[in-house]
Coordinates of C-alpha atoms in Angstrom, one line a residue:
M20 CA 13.6 -8.0 4.7
L21 CA 12.5 -10.6 7.3
V22 CA 14.9 -13.4 8.0
N23 CA 13.8 -16.4 9.9
Q24 CA 15.1 -19.8 11.0
K25 CA 13.0 -22.9 11.4
I26 CA 13.8 -26.2 12.9
D27 CA 12.4 -29.0 10.8
S28 CA 13.2 -32.5 12.1
N29 CA 12.1 -34.0 8.8
A30 CA 14.6 -32.0 6.9
Y31 CA 17.4 -33.9 5.2
D32 CA 19.9 -31.0 4.9
L33 CA 20.2 -27.3 5.5
S34 CA 18.2 -25.4 3.0
I35 CA 17.2 -21.8 2.2
T36 CA 13.8 -20.7 0.8
V37 CA 13.0 -17.3 -0.5
N38 CA 9.4 -16.3 0.0
T39 CA 8.2 -13.4 -2.0
P40 CA 4.8 -11.9 -3.0
K41 CA 6.0 -11.7 -6.6
I42 CA 9.0 -12.6 -8.6
D43 CA 10.9 -9.4 -9.4
K44 CA 14.5 -8.3 -9.9
S45 CA 15.2 -8.0 -6.2
S46 CA 14.0 -11.6 -5.3
T47 CA 15.8 -13.1 -8.4
T48 CA 19.1 -11.4 -7.5
L49 CA 18.7 -12.6 -3.9
Q50 CA 18.1 -16.2 -5.0
D51 CA 21.0 -16.1 -7.5
N52 CA 23.5 -14.6 -4.9
L53 CA 22.4 -17.1 -2.2
S54 CA 22.9 -19.9 -4.6
Y55 CA 26.3 -18.8 -5.8
F56 CA 27.4 -17.9 -2.3
V57 CA 26.5 -21.2 -0.8
N58 CA 27.0 -23.7 -3.6
D59 CA 29.0 -22.6 -6.5
Q60 CA 32.2 -20.7 -5.4
N61 CA 35.0 -21.6 -3.0
L62 CA 38.5 -20.3 -2.6
I63 CA 41.6 -22.5 -2.0
G64 CA 43.6 -21.3 1.0
Y65 CA 47.0 -22.4 2.2
Q66 CA 48.2 -22.7 5.8
D67 CA 51.2 -24.6 7.1
G68 CA 51.7 -26.5 3.8
R69 CA 48.2 -27.7 3.7
Q70 CA 45.4 -26.7 1.3
K71 CA 41.8 -25.8 2.6
V72 CA 38.6 -25.2 0.7
I73 CA 37.1 -22.1 2.0
A74 CA 33.4 -21.4 1.5
L75 CA 32.6 -17.8 0.7
Y76 CA 30.2 -17.5 3.7
D77 CA 33.2 -18.2 6.0
V78 CA 35.2 -15.3 4.6
I79 CA 35.4 -12.2 6.9
S80 CA 38.0 -10.3 4.8
I81 CA 40.6 -10.6 2.1
H82 CA 43.5 -8.3 2.2
T83 CA 47.1 -7.9 1.1
Q84 CA 49.9 -8.2 3.6
D85 CA 53.6 -8.3 2.8
K86 CA 52.8 -8.6 -0.9
K87 CA 50.6 -11.8 -0.2
V88 CA 46.8 -12.1 -0.4
I89 CA 45.5 -13.2 3.0
C90 CA 41.9 -14.6 3.6
E91 CA 40.7 -14.1 7.1
T92 CA 38.1 -16.4 8.5
N93 CA 36.9 -17.4 12.0
Q94 CA 38.9 -20.6 11.7
G95 CA 42.2 -18.7 10.9
N96 CA 44.0 -16.9 8.2
Y97 CA 44.9 -18.5 4.9
R98 CA 47.2 -17.4 2.1
L99 CA 45.5 -17.2 -1.4
K100 CA 47.5 -17.7 -4.7
K101 CA 45.2 -15.5 -6.7
R102 CA 45.6 -11.7 -7.0
L103 CA 43.2 -9.4 -5.2
Y104 CA 41.5 -8.2 -8.4
E105 CA 41.0 -11.8 -9.6
I106 CA 39.3 -12.7 -6.3
K107 CA 37.1 -9.5 -6.4
S108 CA 35.8 -10.6 -9.9
I109 CA 34.5 -13.8 -8.6
L110 CA 32.8 -12.6 -5.4
P111 CA 29.1 -11.7 -5.2
Q112 CA 29.0 -7.9 -5.4
R113 CA 26.1 -7.4 -3.0
V114 CA 27.9 -9.5 -0.3
F115 CA 31.5 -8.4 -0.6
V116 CA 32.7 -4.7 -0.7
Q117 CA 36.1 -3.2 -1.5
I118 CA 37.0 -0.9 1.4
S119 CA 40.5 0.1 0.2
S120 CA 42.8 -0.7 -2.7
S121 CA 44.2 -3.6 -0.6
E122 CA 41.1 -5.1 1.2
I123 CA 37.7 -6.6 0.5
V124 CA 35.3 -7.5 3.3
N125 CA 32.1 -9.5 3.8
F126 CA 29.5 -6.8 4.4
S127 CA 27.4 -9.1 6.6
C128 CA 30.5 -9.4 9.0
I129 CA 30.5 -5.6 9.7
Q130 CA 29.1 -4.6 13.2
E131 CA 29.6 -0.7 12.8
F132 CA 31.4 2.2 11.2
A133 CA 33.0 4.9 13.1
L134 CA 34.6 8.2 11.8
T135 CA 38.0 8.9 13.4
R136 CA 39.4 12.3 14.1
N137 CA 41.5 12.4 11.0
G138 CA 38.6 11.6 8.6
I139 CA 39.3 8.0 8.1
Y140 CA 36.5 5.5 8.7
Q141 CA 37.1 2.7 11.2
I142 CA 35.2 -0.6 10.4
I143 CA 34.5 -2.8 13.3
F144 CA 33.7 -6.4 12.7
K145 CA 31.3 -8.6 14.7
N146 CA 34.4 -10.7 15.8
G147 CA 36.1 -7.6 17.3
H148 CA 38.7 -7.0 14.6
T149 CA 39.0 -3.5 13.1
T150 CA 40.2 -2.1 9.9
Y151 CA 40.0 1.3 8.1
S152 CA 38.6 2.8 4.9
S153 CA 39.0 6.2 3.3
R154 CA 36.3 8.7 2.6
R155 CA 36.5 8.0 -1.1
Y156 CA 35.8 4.3 -0.6
M157 CA 33.1 5.0 2.1
Q158 CA 31.2 7.1 -0.6
K159 CA 31.1 4.1 -2.8
I160 CA 30.0 1.8 0.1
K161 CA 27.3 4.2 1.2
K162 CA 26.0 4.5 -2.4
E163 CA 26.0 0.7 -2.9
F164 CA 25.1 -0.7 0.6
L165 CA 23.8 1.9 2.9
S166 CA 21.2 3.7 0.7

């Protein structure tokens, strides 16, 4: 898939256009996911007693830590009041992937996968952070995203 960016001095706001030779399941799914991802869904995070609306495209990962659900973004980490399974049910499936029982990541933020000596996969994000996934979850990831 080709991704382009174009400067338009007459544009009123940032917009996304899907160009396709025909309307099919793939193009419709892409359009639906983009619309949902950009417009329809946000998370509410808490940090230092303040609430913040977090757009899904800002989310790098969502994980549990000390029995709390944490949302990691480039702007910082925020505590979420929803449970991990509740959050997973509202996230776009082709954008977010569960890599362990306690972590969901934004697939577009992943830079690379590396197999460690003990058979666990290391996931390296574009921002330099790392996390890990088991072979069992990697099989699901490969089937869904890398095939």
